PDB file of C-alpha atoms in Angstrom:
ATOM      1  CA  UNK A   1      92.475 118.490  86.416  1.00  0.00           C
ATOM      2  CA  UNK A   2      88.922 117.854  84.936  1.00  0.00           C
ATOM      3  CA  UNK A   3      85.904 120.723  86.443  1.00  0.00           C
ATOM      4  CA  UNK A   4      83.693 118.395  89.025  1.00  0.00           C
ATOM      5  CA  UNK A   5      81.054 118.713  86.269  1.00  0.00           C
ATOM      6  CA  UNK A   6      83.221 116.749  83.984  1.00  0.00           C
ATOM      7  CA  UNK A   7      84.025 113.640  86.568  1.00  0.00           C
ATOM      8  CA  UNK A   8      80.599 113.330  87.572  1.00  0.00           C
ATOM      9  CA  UNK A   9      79.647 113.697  83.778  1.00  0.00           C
ATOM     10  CA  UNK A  10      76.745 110.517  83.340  1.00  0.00           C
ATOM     11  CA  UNK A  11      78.930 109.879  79.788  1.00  0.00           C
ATOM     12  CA  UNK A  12      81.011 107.387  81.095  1.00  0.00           C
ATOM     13  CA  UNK A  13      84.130 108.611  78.129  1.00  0.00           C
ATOM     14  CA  UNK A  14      83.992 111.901  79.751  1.00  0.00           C
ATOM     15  CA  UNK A  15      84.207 110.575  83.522  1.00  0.00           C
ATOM     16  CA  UNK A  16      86.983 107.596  82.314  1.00  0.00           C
ATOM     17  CA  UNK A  17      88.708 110.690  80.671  1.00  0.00           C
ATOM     18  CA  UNK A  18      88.356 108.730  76.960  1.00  0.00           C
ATOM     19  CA  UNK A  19      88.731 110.068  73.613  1.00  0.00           C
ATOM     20  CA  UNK A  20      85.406 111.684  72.921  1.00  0.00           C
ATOM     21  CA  UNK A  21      85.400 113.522  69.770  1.00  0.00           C
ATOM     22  CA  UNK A  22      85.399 110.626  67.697  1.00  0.00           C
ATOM     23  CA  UNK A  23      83.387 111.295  64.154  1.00  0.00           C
ATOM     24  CA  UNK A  24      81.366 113.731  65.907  1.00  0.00           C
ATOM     25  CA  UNK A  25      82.262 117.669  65.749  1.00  0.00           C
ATOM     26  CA  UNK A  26      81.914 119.981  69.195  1.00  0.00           C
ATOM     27  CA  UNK A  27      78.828 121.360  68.135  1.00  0.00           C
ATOM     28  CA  UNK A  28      77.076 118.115  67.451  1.00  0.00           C
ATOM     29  CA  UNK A  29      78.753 116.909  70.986  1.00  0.00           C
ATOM     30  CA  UNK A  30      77.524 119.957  73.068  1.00  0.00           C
ATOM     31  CA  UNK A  31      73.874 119.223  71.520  1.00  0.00           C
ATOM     32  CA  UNK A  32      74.049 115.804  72.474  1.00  0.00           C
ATOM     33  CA  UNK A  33      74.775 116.926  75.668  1.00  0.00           C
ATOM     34  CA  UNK A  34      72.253 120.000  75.976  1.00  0.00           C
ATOM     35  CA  UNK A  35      69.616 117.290  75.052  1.00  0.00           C
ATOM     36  CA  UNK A  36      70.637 114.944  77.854  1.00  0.00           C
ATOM     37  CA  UNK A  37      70.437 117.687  80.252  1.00  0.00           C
ATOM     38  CA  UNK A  38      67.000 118.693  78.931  1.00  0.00           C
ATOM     39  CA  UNK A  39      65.502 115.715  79.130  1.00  0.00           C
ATOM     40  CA  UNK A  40      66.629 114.702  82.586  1.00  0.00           C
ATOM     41  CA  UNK A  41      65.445 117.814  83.714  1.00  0.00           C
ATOM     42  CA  UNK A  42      62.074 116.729  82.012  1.00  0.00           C
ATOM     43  CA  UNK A  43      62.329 113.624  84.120  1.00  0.00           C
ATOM     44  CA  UNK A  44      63.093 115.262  87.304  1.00  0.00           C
ATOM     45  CA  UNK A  45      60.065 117.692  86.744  1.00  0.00           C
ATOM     46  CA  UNK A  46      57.973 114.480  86.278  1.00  0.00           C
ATOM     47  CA  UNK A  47      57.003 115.579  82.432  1.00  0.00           C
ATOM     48  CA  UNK A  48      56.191 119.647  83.155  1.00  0.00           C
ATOM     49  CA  UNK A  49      58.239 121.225  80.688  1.00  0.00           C
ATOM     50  CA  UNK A  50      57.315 124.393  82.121  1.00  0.00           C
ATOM     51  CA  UNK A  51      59.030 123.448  85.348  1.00  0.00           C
ATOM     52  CA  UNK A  52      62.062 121.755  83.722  1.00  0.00           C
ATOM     53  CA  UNK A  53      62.751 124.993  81.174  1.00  0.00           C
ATOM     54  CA  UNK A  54      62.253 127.241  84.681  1.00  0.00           C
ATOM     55  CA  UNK A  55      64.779 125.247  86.529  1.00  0.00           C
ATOM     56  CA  UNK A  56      67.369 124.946  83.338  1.00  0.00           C
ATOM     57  CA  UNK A  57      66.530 128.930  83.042  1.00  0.00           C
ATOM     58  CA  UNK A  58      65.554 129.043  79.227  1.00  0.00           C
ATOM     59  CA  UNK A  59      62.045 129.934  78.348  1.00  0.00           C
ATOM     60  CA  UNK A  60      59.858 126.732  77.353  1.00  0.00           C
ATOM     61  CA  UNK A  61      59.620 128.042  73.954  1.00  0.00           C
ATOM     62  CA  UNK A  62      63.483 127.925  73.804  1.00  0.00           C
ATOM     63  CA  UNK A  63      63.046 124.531  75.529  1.00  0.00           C
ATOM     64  CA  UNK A  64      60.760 123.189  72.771  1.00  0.00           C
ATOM     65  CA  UNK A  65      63.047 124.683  69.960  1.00  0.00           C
ATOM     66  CA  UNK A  66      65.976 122.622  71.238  1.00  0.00           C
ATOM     67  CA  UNK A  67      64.025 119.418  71.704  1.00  0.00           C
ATOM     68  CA  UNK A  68      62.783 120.219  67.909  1.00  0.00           C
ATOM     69  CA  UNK A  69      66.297 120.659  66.679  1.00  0.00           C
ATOM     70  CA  UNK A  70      67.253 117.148  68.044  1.00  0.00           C
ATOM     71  CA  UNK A  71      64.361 115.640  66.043  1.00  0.00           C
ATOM     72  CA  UNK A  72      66.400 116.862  62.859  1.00  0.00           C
ATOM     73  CA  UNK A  73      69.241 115.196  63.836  1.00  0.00           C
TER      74      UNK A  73
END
């Protein structure tokens, strides 16, 4: 019953259907997340931010503001 997203998730708890929330609240979950997404678009874009924020459809300044925010977590 899971959106396709959610099976193929790479967070193995999400594809086994686990218990996720653990300690952690929803924001600090979706962050998480939004981070992994960022930086494998970074890696798929071989490094050019520019390329990866174009592709993910934020601006790179919004892409450097949420790679700063995980630095303060």
């Amino acid at each position: 019953d899971l959106p396709a997203g959610l099976v193929n998730s790479t967070n193995p708890k999400i594809a086994a259907g686990q218990d996720i929330a653990g300690d952690e609240s929803l924001r600090e979950q979706l962050h998480k997340m939004e981070i992994e997404i960022i930086n494998t678009a970074i890696g798929e874009a071989e490094g050019d931010r520019r390329l990866a924020a174009q592709r993910l459809g934020i601006s790179l300044s919004g892409l450097y503001r949420k790679l700063g925010e995980s630095d303060r977590q």
